[in-house]
Tab-separated table of C-alpha atoms in Angstrom:
chain	number	residue	atom	x	y	z
A	1	MET	CA	17.812	31.647	-1.372
A	2	ILE	CA	16.978	30.459	-4.892
A	3	GLU	CA	19.645	30.182	-7.561
A	4	VAL	CA	18.941	28.896	-11.062
A	5	LYS	CA	21.494	28.822	-13.851
A	6	LYS	CA	21.014	27.757	-17.471
A	7	LEU	CA	17.916	25.722	-16.644
A	8	VAL	CA	16.548	23.656	-19.499
A	9	LYS	CA	13.361	21.605	-19.352
A	10	ARG	CA	12.271	19.452	-22.249
A	11	PHE	CA	9.098	17.454	-22.735
A	12	GLY	CA	9.934	15.127	-25.597
A	13	LEU	CA	11.283	17.307	-28.392
A	14	LYS	CA	9.703	20.459	-27.034
A	15	ASN	CA	11.870	22.888	-25.070
A	16	ILE	CA	9.785	24.575	-22.369
A	17	LEU	CA	12.613	26.318	-20.499
A	18	ARG	CA	15.607	27.379	-22.587
A	19	GLY	CA	18.612	28.184	-20.424
A	20	LEU	CA	16.729	30.169	-17.780
A	21	ASN	CA	18.705	32.172	-15.191
A	22	PHE	CA	16.963	33.316	-12.028
A	23	SER	CA	17.871	34.195	-8.463
A	24	VAL	CA	15.989	35.336	-5.395
A	25	GLU	CA	17.488	36.869	-2.257
A	26	PRO	CA	16.213	35.870	1.205
A	27	GLY	CA	13.031	37.777	2.092
A	28	GLU	CA	12.298	38.871	-1.478
A	29	PHE	CA	8.774	38.548	-2.916
A	30	VAL	CA	9.127	37.890	-6.628
A	31	ALA	CA	6.162	37.936	-8.982
A	32	LEU	CA	6.794	35.731	-11.991
A	33	LEU	CA	4.659	37.032	-14.821
A	34	GLY	CA	4.192	35.925	-18.376
A	35	PRO	CA	1.708	34.770	-20.984
A	36	ASN	CA	0.105	31.330	-20.999
A	37	GLY	CA	2.559	28.666	-22.103
A	38	ALA	CA	5.617	30.690	-21.124
A	39	GLY	CA	6.754	27.940	-18.736
A	40	LYS	CA	5.837	29.523	-15.376
A	41	THR	CA	4.146	26.446	-13.907
A	42	THR	CA	6.853	24.134	-15.265
A	43	PHE	CA	9.496	26.338	-13.666
A	44	LEU	CA	7.671	26.411	-10.335
A	45	ARG	CA	7.227	22.626	-10.403
A	46	ILE	CA	10.981	22.235	-10.825
A	47	LEU	CA	11.628	24.571	-7.875
A	48	ALA	CA	9.029	22.590	-5.902
A	49	THR	CA	10.908	19.307	-6.631
A	50	LEU	CA	7.850	17.927	-8.448
A	51	SER	CA	9.649	17.840	-11.783
A	52	ARG	CA	13.270	17.152	-12.686
A	53	PRO	CA	15.294	19.664	-14.689
A	54	SER	CA	16.585	18.327	-18.034
A	55	MET	CA	19.777	20.400	-17.694
A	56	GLY	CA	21.119	23.226	-15.583
A	57	HIS	CA	21.856	24.123	-12.002
A	58	VAL	CA	19.069	24.639	-9.433
A	59	LYS	CA	19.696	25.466	-5.782
A	60	VAL	CA	16.891	26.163	-3.306
A	61	ALA	CA	17.449	27.070	0.369
A	62	GLY	CA	21.071	25.991	0.088
A	63	HIS	CA	20.375	22.560	-1.394
A	64	HIS	CA	20.930	21.320	-4.917
A	65	LEU	CA	18.112	19.854	-6.980
A	66	PRO	CA	17.246	17.157	-7.786
A	67	HIS	CA	19.784	15.366	-5.543
A	68	GLU	CA	18.795	17.023	-2.266
A	69	ALA	CA	15.067	17.188	-2.956
A	70	ALA	CA	14.009	15.903	0.473
A	71	GLN	CA	15.977	18.655	2.255
A	72	VAL	CA	14.465	21.270	-0.065
A	73	ARG	CA	10.929	19.967	0.512
A	74	ALA	CA	11.329	20.416	4.281
A	75	LYS	CA	11.979	24.139	3.735
A	76	LEU	CA	9.384	24.714	1.044
A	77	GLY	CA	5.689	25.583	1.049
A	78	VAL	CA	3.700	25.335	-2.171
A	79	VAL	CA	0.269	26.721	-3.027
A	80	SER	CA	-1.211	26.084	-6.456
A	81	HIS	CA	-4.610	26.824	-7.967
A	82	MET	CA	-5.668	23.412	-6.625
A	83	PRO	CA	-6.022	23.367	-2.835
A	84	LEU	CA	-4.274	19.995	-2.244
A	85	LEU	CA	-6.791	19.337	0.530
A	86	TYR	CA	-9.037	16.365	1.276
A	87	PRO	CA	-12.720	17.347	1.030
A	88	ASP	CA	-13.916	14.589	3.366
A	89	LEU	CA	-11.657	15.715	6.191
A	90	THR	CA	-12.194	18.758	8.401
A	91	ALA	CA	-9.895	21.787	8.209
A	92	GLU	CA	-8.183	20.640	11.394
A	93	GLU	CA	-7.795	17.050	10.192
A	94	ASN	CA	-6.237	18.245	6.935
A	95	LEU	CA	-3.709	20.372	8.813
A	96	ARG	CA	-3.040	17.551	11.276
A	97	PHE	CA	-2.309	15.179	8.416
A	98	TYR	CA	0.151	17.569	6.793
A	99	ALA	CA	1.720	18.357	10.191
A	100	GLN	CA	2.373	14.629	10.624
A	101	MET	CA	3.794	14.400	7.098
A	102	TYR	CA	6.219	17.227	7.944
A	103	GLY	CA	7.246	15.583	11.210
A	104	ILE	CA	5.835	18.299	13.494
A	105	THR	CA	5.624	16.680	16.913
A	106	ASN	CA	3.580	19.110	19.012
A	107	TYR	CA	1.222	20.089	16.199
A	108	GLN	CA	-1.941	21.191	18.017
A	109	PRO	CA	-0.752	24.725	18.992
A	110	ARG	CA	0.690	25.189	15.481
A	111	ILE	CA	-2.629	24.165	13.877
A	112	THR	CA	-4.474	26.715	16.014
A	113	GLU	CA	-1.901	29.396	15.136
A	114	VAL	CA	-2.218	28.670	11.407
A	115	LEU	CA	-6.034	28.571	11.468
A	116	GLU	CA	-6.052	31.954	13.218
A	117	MET	CA	-3.652	33.340	10.619
A	118	VAL	CA	-5.899	32.327	7.724
A	119	GLY	CA	-9.080	33.345	9.594
A	120	LEU	CA	-10.632	29.880	9.767
A	121	GLU	CA	-10.419	29.138	13.495
A	122	ASN	CA	-14.243	29.091	13.740
A	123	ARG	CA	-14.511	26.547	10.918
A	124	ARG	CA	-11.823	24.153	12.163
A	125	LYS	CA	-14.288	21.283	12.694
A	126	ASP	CA	-16.068	21.755	9.354
A	127	LEU	CA	-15.495	19.497	6.380
A	128	VAL	CA	-13.423	21.108	3.641
A	129	ARG	CA	-16.051	20.162	1.043
A	130	THR	CA	-18.417	22.671	2.698
A	131	PHE	CA	-15.898	25.512	2.235
A	132	SER	CA	-16.126	28.149	-0.488
A	133	ARG	CA	-13.292	28.340	-3.016
A	134	GLY	CA	-11.807	31.332	-1.187
A	135	MET	CA	-11.860	29.546	2.168
A	136	GLN	CA	-10.275	26.463	0.609
A	137	GLN	CA	-7.520	28.622	-0.839
A	138	ARG	CA	-6.869	30.251	2.539
A	139	LEU	CA	-6.715	26.828	4.161
A	140	ALA	CA	-4.360	25.743	1.352
A	141	ILE	CA	-2.017	28.539	2.435
A	142	GLY	CA	-2.354	27.333	6.014
A	143	ARG	CA	-1.405	23.853	4.821
A	144	ALA	CA	1.620	25.239	3.008
A	145	VAL	CA	2.932	27.202	6.015
A	146	ILE	CA	2.172	24.565	8.661
A	147	HIS	CA	5.875	23.605	8.879
A	148	ASP	CA	7.020	27.237	8.837
A	149	PRO	CA	8.879	27.059	5.500
A	150	GLU	CA	11.611	29.468	4.460
A	151	VAL	CA	10.526	29.559	0.822
A	152	MET	CA	6.960	29.839	-0.478
A	153	LEU	CA	5.897	29.137	-4.055
A	154	PHE	CA	2.471	30.324	-5.236
A	155	ASP	CA	1.204	29.166	-8.617
A	156	GLU	CA	-1.771	31.284	-9.731
A	157	PRO	CA	-3.274	31.458	-6.231
A	158	TYR	CA	-6.096	33.795	-7.356
A	159	THR	CA	-7.560	31.403	-9.938
A	160	GLY	CA	-11.326	31.106	-9.477
A	161	LEU	CA	-11.585	33.615	-6.614
A	162	ASP	CA	-14.081	36.490	-6.509
A	163	GLN	CA	-13.084	40.023	-5.437
A	164	ASP	CA	-13.777	39.531	-1.727
A	165	ALA	CA	-11.945	36.229	-1.608
A	166	SER	CA	-9.026	37.744	-3.534
A	167	GLU	CA	-8.776	40.612	-1.053
A	168	MET	CA	-8.772	38.196	1.873
A	169	LEU	CA	-6.094	36.169	0.108
A	170	ASP	CA	-4.068	39.375	-0.340
A	171	GLU	CA	-4.077	39.833	3.421
A	172	VAL	CA	-2.955	36.265	4.038
A	173	LEU	CA	-0.200	36.554	1.406
A	174	ARG	CA	0.940	39.814	2.942
A	175	THR	CA	1.153	38.135	6.366
A	176	VAL	CA	3.081	35.207	4.924
A	177	ALA	CA	5.546	37.544	3.214
A	178	ALA	CA	5.878	39.910	6.182
A	179	GLU	CA	7.149	37.013	8.283
A	180	GLY	CA	10.317	37.238	6.236
A	181	ARG	CA	9.745	34.312	3.916
A	182	THR	CA	11.136	34.241	0.425
A	183	VAL	CA	8.191	34.156	-1.969
A	184	VAL	CA	7.868	33.396	-5.666
A	185	MET	CA	4.382	33.836	-7.109
A	186	THR	CA	3.100	33.359	-10.636
A	187	SER	CA	-0.003	35.324	-11.523
A	188	HIS	CA	-1.930	36.872	-14.377
A	189	ASP	CA	-3.395	39.455	-12.005
A	190	LEU	CA	-0.914	42.302	-12.532
A	191	ALA	CA	-2.671	44.719	-10.166
A	192	ARG	CA	-2.492	42.301	-7.266
A	193	ALA	CA	1.090	41.285	-8.092
A	194	GLU	CA	2.077	44.969	-8.187
A	195	ASN	CA	0.724	45.473	-4.665
A	196	LEU	CA	2.380	42.431	-3.175
A	197	ALA	CA	5.723	41.776	-4.834
A	198	THR	CA	9.059	43.529	-4.346
A	199	ARG	CA	10.375	42.361	-7.730
A	200	PHE	CA	8.771	41.468	-11.046
A	201	ASP	CA	10.275	39.000	-13.512
A	202	ILE	CA	8.752	38.435	-16.927
A	203	LEU	CA	9.046	34.878	-18.210
A	204	SER	CA	8.629	34.613	-21.940
A	205	ARG	CA	9.543	31.795	-24.342
A	206	GLY	CA	11.347	29.861	-21.622
A	207	VAL	CA	13.669	32.608	-20.371
A	208	ILE	CA	13.447	35.621	-18.062
A	209	ALA	CA	12.875	38.384	-20.599
A	210	ALA	CA	12.941	41.314	-18.136
A	211	SER	CA	13.215	42.055	-14.448
A	212	ALA	CA	12.364	45.135	-12.376
A	213	THR	CA	12.126	45.982	-8.694
A	214	GLN	CA	9.383	48.038	-7.054
A	215	GLU	CA	11.751	51.051	-7.082
A	216	ASP	CA	12.393	50.648	-10.826
A	217	LEU	CA	8.669	51.058	-11.463
A	218	GLN	CA	8.301	54.399	-9.621
A	219	ASN	CA	7.791	56.338	-12.861
A	220	THR	CA	5.875	53.698	-14.775
A	221	ASN	CA	3.440	50.924	-13.975
A	222	LEU	CA	3.674	47.167	-14.102
A	223	LEU	CA	1.309	46.792	-17.059
A	224	ALA	CA	3.449	49.079	-19.256
A	225	PHE	CA	6.617	47.282	-18.150
A	226	TYR	CA	5.018	43.897	-18.824
A	227	LYS	CA	3.842	44.861	-22.314
A	228	GLN	CA	7.216	46.373	-23.165
A	229	ALA	CA	9.039	43.246	-21.987
A	230	LEU	CA	6.902	41.014	-24.193
A	231	VAL	CA	7.398	43.304	-27.236
A	232	ASP	CA	11.190	43.316	-26.719
B	1	MET	CA	-2.949	51.573	-3.504
B	2	ASP	CA	0.592	52.405	-2.452
B	3	LYS	CA	-0.119	51.984	1.232
B	4	ASN	CA	-0.994	48.353	0.524
B	5	LYS	CA	2.368	47.651	-1.049
B	6	ILE	CA	4.856	45.613	0.873
B	7	GLN	CA	7.921	47.803	1.188
B	8	LYS	CA	11.311	46.140	1.407
B	9	ASP	CA	12.044	47.667	4.825
B	10	GLU	CA	8.711	46.269	6.048
B	11	LEU	CA	9.972	42.741	5.704
B	12	ILE	CA	11.106	41.334	8.997
B	13	PRO	CA	14.410	39.488	8.661
B	14	ARG	CA	13.610	35.872	9.332
B	15	ALA	CA	14.641	35.049	12.856
B	16	LYS	CA	16.653	31.915	13.315
B	17	ARG	CA	13.880	30.052	15.083
B	18	SER	CA	14.221	26.416	15.794
B	19	SER	CA	12.755	24.376	12.994
B	20	LEU	CA	9.199	23.210	13.613
B	21	SER	CA	9.528	20.134	11.503
B	22	SER	CA	11.852	17.192	11.201
B	23	ARG	CA	11.882	14.458	8.599
B	24	PRO	CA	9.291	11.919	9.761
B	25	SER	CA	10.165	8.244	9.770
B	26	LEU	CA	8.834	5.904	7.090
B	27	LEU	CA	6.581	4.280	9.680
B	28	LYS	CA	5.079	7.543	10.969
B	29	ALA	CA	4.425	8.873	7.462
B	30	THR	CA	2.860	5.560	6.407
B	31	PHE	CA	0.655	5.581	9.502
B	32	ALA	CA	-0.418	9.195	8.822
B	33	ILE	CA	-1.508	8.296	5.257
B	34	VAL	CA	-3.425	5.207	6.409
B	35	GLN	CA	-5.119	7.195	9.185
B	36	LYS	CA	-6.076	9.938	6.718
B	37	ASP	CA	-7.465	7.469	4.148
B	38	LEU	CA	-9.495	5.556	6.725
B	39	ALA	CA	-10.871	8.750	8.289
B	40	ALA	CA	-11.930	10.102	4.878
B	41	GLU	CA	-13.462	6.782	3.833
B	42	PHE	CA	-15.400	6.181	7.066
B	43	ARG	CA	-16.927	9.612	6.577
B	44	SER	CA	-17.972	9.207	2.937
B	45	PHE	CA	-18.100	5.406	2.386
B	46	GLU	CA	-17.713	6.156	-1.337
B	47	LEU	CA	-15.053	3.598	-2.073
B	48	VAL	CA	-16.096	0.681	0.130
B	49	SER	CA	-19.781	1.029	-0.791
B	50	ALA	CA	-18.976	0.931	-4.527
B	51	MET	CA	-16.755	-2.139	-4.063
B	52	LEU	CA	-19.305	-3.835	-1.844
B	53	VAL	CA	-22.331	-3.271	-4.085
B	54	PHE	CA	-20.333	-4.494	-7.075
B	55	SER	CA	-19.177	-7.634	-5.218
B	56	LEU	CA	-22.646	-8.516	-3.969
B	57	LEU	CA	-24.098	-8.044	-7.455
B	58	VAL	CA	-21.449	-10.316	-8.956
B	59	ILE	CA	-22.046	-13.173	-6.511
B	60	ILE	CA	-25.826	-12.848	-6.888
B	61	ILE	CA	-25.521	-12.946	-10.698
B	62	PHE	CA	-23.246	-15.989	-10.478
B	63	ASN	CA	-25.740	-17.583	-8.068
B	64	PHE	CA	-28.500	-17.331	-10.660
B	65	ALA	CA	-26.271	-18.087	-13.639
B	66	LEU	CA	-24.750	-21.238	-12.148
B	67	GLU	CA	-27.667	-23.383	-11.122
B	68	LEU	CA	-25.420	-26.152	-9.975
B	69	ASP	CA	-25.606	-28.912	-7.452
B	70	ILE	CA	-23.793	-28.601	-4.123
B	71	LYS	CA	-20.725	-30.563	-5.319
B	72	VAL	CA	-20.137	-28.452	-8.410
B	73	ARG	CA	-20.800	-25.283	-6.467
B	74	GLN	CA	-17.950	-26.197	-4.144
B	75	SER	CA	-15.601	-26.585	-7.082
B	76	VAL	CA	-16.467	-23.171	-8.597
B	77	THR	CA	-16.430	-21.268	-5.306
B	78	ALA	CA	-12.750	-20.312	-5.471
B	79	GLY	CA	-13.068	-19.027	-9.043
B	80	VAL	CA	-16.210	-16.984	-8.343
B	81	LEU	CA	-14.735	-15.539	-5.153
B	82	TRP	CA	-11.459	-14.437	-6.699
B	83	THR	CA	-13.150	-13.051	-9.820
B	84	THR	CA	-15.316	-10.954	-7.496
B	85	PHE	CA	-12.378	-9.817	-5.354
B	86	ALA	CA	-10.224	-8.981	-8.372
B	87	PHE	CA	-12.824	-6.808	-10.117
B	88	ALA	CA	-13.982	-5.126	-6.909
B	89	GLY	CA	-10.338	-4.554	-5.989
B	90	THR	CA	-9.707	-2.790	-9.311
B	91	LEU	CA	-12.616	-0.445	-8.589
B	92	GLY	CA	-11.139	0.391	-5.206
B	93	LEU	CA	-7.586	0.850	-6.489
B	94	ASN	CA	-8.742	3.219	-9.212
B	95	ARG	CA	-10.883	5.293	-6.868
B	96	SER	CA	-8.275	5.435	-4.124
B	97	MET	CA	-5.609	6.934	-6.401
B	98	SER	CA	-8.082	9.173	-8.275
B	99	THR	CA	-9.033	10.983	-5.065
B	100	GLU	CA	-5.358	11.862	-4.629
B	101	LYS	CA	-4.875	12.975	-8.218
B	102	ASP	CA	-8.103	14.867	-8.916
B	103	ARG	CA	-7.641	17.571	-6.296
B	104	GLY	CA	-3.863	17.695	-6.620
B	105	CYS	CA	-3.415	15.894	-3.298
B	106	MET	CA	-0.824	13.605	-4.870
B	107	ASP	CA	1.358	16.716	-5.253
B	108	GLY	CA	0.691	17.460	-1.589
B	109	LEU	CA	2.007	14.003	-0.688
B	110	LEU	CA	5.004	14.323	-3.005
B	111	LEU	CA	5.879	17.717	-1.489
B	112	ALA	CA	6.233	16.257	1.998
B	113	PRO	CA	9.828	15.555	3.060
B	114	VAL	CA	9.169	11.845	3.478
B	115	ASP	CA	10.595	8.797	1.797
B	116	ARG	CA	8.244	8.279	-1.152
B	117	SER	CA	7.950	4.603	-0.282
B	118	ALA	CA	5.847	5.812	2.657
B	119	ILE	CA	3.254	7.046	0.150
B	120	TYR	CA	3.238	3.625	-1.506
B	121	PHE	CA	2.982	1.697	1.760
B	122	GLY	CA	0.346	4.076	3.128
B	123	LYS	CA	-1.840	3.761	0.044
B	124	ALA	CA	-1.276	-0.002	-0.194
B	125	ILE	CA	-2.247	-0.596	3.445
B	126	SER	CA	-5.378	1.559	3.028
B	127	ASN	CA	-6.320	-0.300	-0.160
B	128	LEU	CA	-5.766	-3.614	1.594
B	129	ALA	CA	-7.961	-2.493	4.495
B	130	PHE	CA	-10.780	-1.543	2.093
B	131	MET	CA	-10.452	-4.844	0.250
B	132	LEU	CA	-10.490	-6.835	3.500
B	133	ILE	CA	-13.591	-4.976	4.720
B	134	VAL	CA	-15.396	-5.909	1.493
B	135	GLU	CA	-14.189	-9.530	1.727
B	136	THR	CA	-15.364	-9.756	5.345
B	137	ILE	CA	-18.891	-8.838	4.238
B	138	VAL	CA	-18.863	-10.863	1.013
B	139	LEU	CA	-17.764	-14.152	2.631
B	140	PRO	CA	-20.831	-14.677	4.877
B	141	VAL	CA	-23.196	-13.582	2.085
B	142	TYR	CA	-21.516	-16.057	-0.269
B	143	SER	CA	-21.688	-18.803	2.366
B	144	VAL	CA	-25.446	-18.331	2.717
B	145	LEU	CA	-26.202	-18.038	-1.020
B	146	TYR	CA	-24.006	-20.962	-2.095
B	147	ASN	CA	-24.382	-23.051	1.055
B	148	VAL	CA	-20.614	-23.409	1.422
B	149	ASN	CA	-18.723	-22.965	4.689
B	150	LEU	CA	-15.996	-20.358	4.043
B	151	PHE	CA	-15.186	-19.638	7.673
B	152	ARG	CA	-11.951	-21.559	7.838
B	153	LEU	CA	-8.744	-20.096	9.152
B	154	ASP	CA	-6.642	-21.678	6.403
B	155	LEU	CA	-8.910	-20.206	3.689
B	156	ILE	CA	-8.869	-16.785	5.358
B	157	GLY	CA	-5.065	-16.985	5.385
B	158	ILE	CA	-5.024	-17.669	1.626
B	159	ILE	CA	-7.453	-14.787	1.001
B	160	LEU	CA	-5.192	-12.497	3.045
B	161	LEU	CA	-2.058	-13.537	1.128
B	162	GLY	CA	-3.819	-13.201	-2.244
B	163	SER	CA	-5.210	-9.800	-1.335
B	164	ILE	CA	-1.774	-8.567	-0.206
B	165	GLY	CA	-0.226	-9.607	-3.531
B	166	TYR	CA	-3.055	-8.112	-5.575
B	167	VAL	CA	-2.962	-4.806	-3.669
B	168	ALA	CA	0.863	-4.666	-3.727
B	169	VAL	CA	1.025	-4.720	-7.512
B	170	GLY	CA	-2.296	-2.880	-7.960
B	171	THR	CA	-1.246	0.135	-5.891
B	172	LEU	CA	1.954	0.478	-7.892
B	173	LEU	CA	0.177	0.212	-11.240
B	174	SER	CA	-2.667	2.516	-10.191
B	175	ALA	CA	-0.054	5.179	-9.344
B	176	MET	CA	1.103	4.854	-12.964
B	177	SER	CA	-2.299	4.686	-14.627
B	178	VAL	CA	-3.790	7.567	-12.633
B	179	GLN	CA	-1.485	9.943	-14.468
B	180	THR	CA	-3.155	9.138	-17.782
B	181	ARG	CA	-6.493	10.287	-19.158
B	182	THR	CA	-7.703	6.713	-19.703
B	183	ARG	CA	-6.938	5.529	-16.191
B	184	GLU	CA	-10.203	3.575	-15.670
B	185	VAL	CA	-9.464	1.502	-18.766
B	186	LEU	CA	-5.714	1.362	-18.383
B	187	LEU	CA	-5.529	-0.034	-14.841
B	188	PRO	CA	-7.239	-3.385	-15.553
B	189	ILE	CA	-5.274	-3.728	-18.804
B	190	LEU	CA	-1.999	-3.235	-16.922
B	191	LEU	CA	-2.991	-5.038	-13.750
B	192	PHE	CA	-4.607	-8.305	-14.827
B	193	PRO	CA	-1.673	-9.698	-16.855
B	194	VAL	CA	0.731	-8.921	-13.994
B	195	ALA	CA	-1.686	-10.243	-11.357
B	196	ILE	CA	-2.317	-13.556	-13.158
B	197	PRO	CA	0.247	-15.497	-11.037
B	198	VAL	CA	-1.254	-14.299	-7.753
B	199	LEU	CA	-4.842	-14.866	-8.902
B	200	LEU	CA	-4.099	-18.355	-10.267
B	201	ALA	CA	-2.199	-19.334	-7.153
B	202	ALA	CA	-4.962	-17.960	-4.913
B	203	VAL	CA	-7.683	-19.821	-6.862
B	204	LYS	CA	-5.669	-23.033	-6.859
B	205	ALA	CA	-4.918	-22.852	-3.127
B	206	SER	CA	-8.491	-21.865	-2.199
B	207	ASN	CA	-9.900	-24.639	-4.384
B	208	GLY	CA	-7.553	-27.170	-2.850
B	209	LEU	CA	-8.677	-26.221	0.656
B	210	LEU	CA	-12.390	-26.244	-0.225
B	211	THR	CA	-12.278	-29.617	-1.997
B	212	GLY	CA	-10.215	-31.204	0.764
B	213	ALA	CA	-7.103	-31.845	-1.327
B	214	ASP	CA	-3.783	-32.949	0.192
B	215	PHE	CA	-1.729	-30.266	1.893
B	216	ALA	CA	1.100	-30.949	-0.577
B	217	GLU	CA	-1.217	-29.834	-3.394
B	218	VAL	CA	-1.957	-26.565	-1.610
B	219	LEU	CA	1.656	-25.997	-0.657
B	220	ILE	CA	2.855	-25.103	-4.182
B	221	PRO	CA	0.327	-22.294	-4.825
B	222	LEU	CA	0.807	-21.163	-1.220
B	223	ASN	CA	4.540	-20.807	-1.826
B	224	ILE	CA	3.874	-18.940	-5.074
B	225	LEU	CA	1.614	-16.516	-3.171
B	226	ILE	CA	4.260	-15.848	-0.516
B	227	VAL	CA	7.038	-15.356	-3.089
B	228	TYR	CA	4.809	-13.099	-5.232
B	229	ASP	CA	3.920	-10.939	-2.216
B	230	VAL	CA	7.545	-10.540	-1.154
B	231	VAL	CA	8.826	-9.864	-4.689
B	232	PHE	CA	6.189	-7.281	-5.601
B	233	ILE	CA	6.413	-5.411	-2.300
B	234	ALA	CA	10.193	-5.225	-2.798
B	235	VAL	CA	9.854	-4.132	-6.453
B	236	ALA	CA	7.288	-1.459	-5.555
B	237	PHE	CA	9.534	-0.196	-2.731
B	238	MET	CA	12.369	0.238	-5.233
B	239	VAL	CA	10.517	1.732	-8.201
B	240	PHE	CA	7.693	3.823	-6.683
B	241	ASP	CA	9.895	6.921	-6.597
B	242	PHE	CA	10.395	6.731	-10.382
B	243	VAL	CA	6.737	5.934	-11.054
B	244	VAL	CA	5.444	9.112	-9.388
B	245	GLU	CA	8.185	11.391	-10.670
B	246	GLU	CA	7.314	13.675	-13.569
């Protein structure tokens, strides 16, 4: 579903990604972990078509980037630590706007379905600026799945959430993943990533330094694996 | 903890359901952006109220500063009007793009599978609507304060053409400046030199109409306005994709 070979991204003279190789099978939930400045957000922005690769081969949902970016965007849902929502519009109006931008014709039943999925059906007529951070983040996920994408990218979705909001977000993420979507999520919350993901890739100094599946971590835990990967 | 884990065999293979979405046309996407901007603005009135208060203050200050007789007032009207529109327009352009950038909504727009020109046209039409709303309120206030009749179809036509040109180039440049930390300062610095032809032509044409000059005298700035509008809309259509790309 995602195939990346020898990806290089430069900002000026600085190399952020240095020949990164990465692939994700359909239906996999990959947690992309790594220290600050490792290049996780840059990498996700390239997959999301928001940034161009300097060099290398990137293929998402069967389409090459950056040349087939529009086709990729139609199959992609992105959630970042910012909600990408308009505070002066209601939850329903925000979803309606994005439904129109994704060319969904009969959007009303889909909006209701998505609001029920993220548990905000009772707040559909409320302005987003009155929502808590957790509710905004749940609505942001609703926005990202409105067009039923095949691939979901989450960039630090837990940033700024309290425990209750994080647990509710876990449930929503689990629902999103259980619908068979391919998911790539960056996070610093190892415990949450361990519960959600089926594979863990450690991004360090612009390359994937280590990779392990859930089965590989039966006799160890993610924290130990993460620390070991960074030491190596 | 383990019971919360998503097991591989738990994942339902994605059924081949018919796709919910299709690539929307340029027109539909543009309309959606305009509708969204107008709905958000009519709820908050943040942008229009700032532009309007600024415009009214400017014409009141000019009214006190220029204690001129009726004849001279007529000759400065075009200059005062376009100075007001230009500065108020810059406020609106800055604010309109900042609301997209500050909460990451610009990324939301860029992630949609639409032709990126739709984002430009949507934002430009919204900006034009805000500018025209402000102008519609400023014109009668100016007419009363300066005792000049501005309700003339030909003058309104010139104001419309000038506003289109100003917004066409302003929306493009605000998309560039909003990506910098000094966007409030940068936009006027970038915009005013590029907008000089449209502002000069608009002042010249408006002045010609208000002082009762020959049509031939108005025709040259009018032509410049039309050419400027067409050229800058075409340029923005071609380069907007590169401007918003990281």
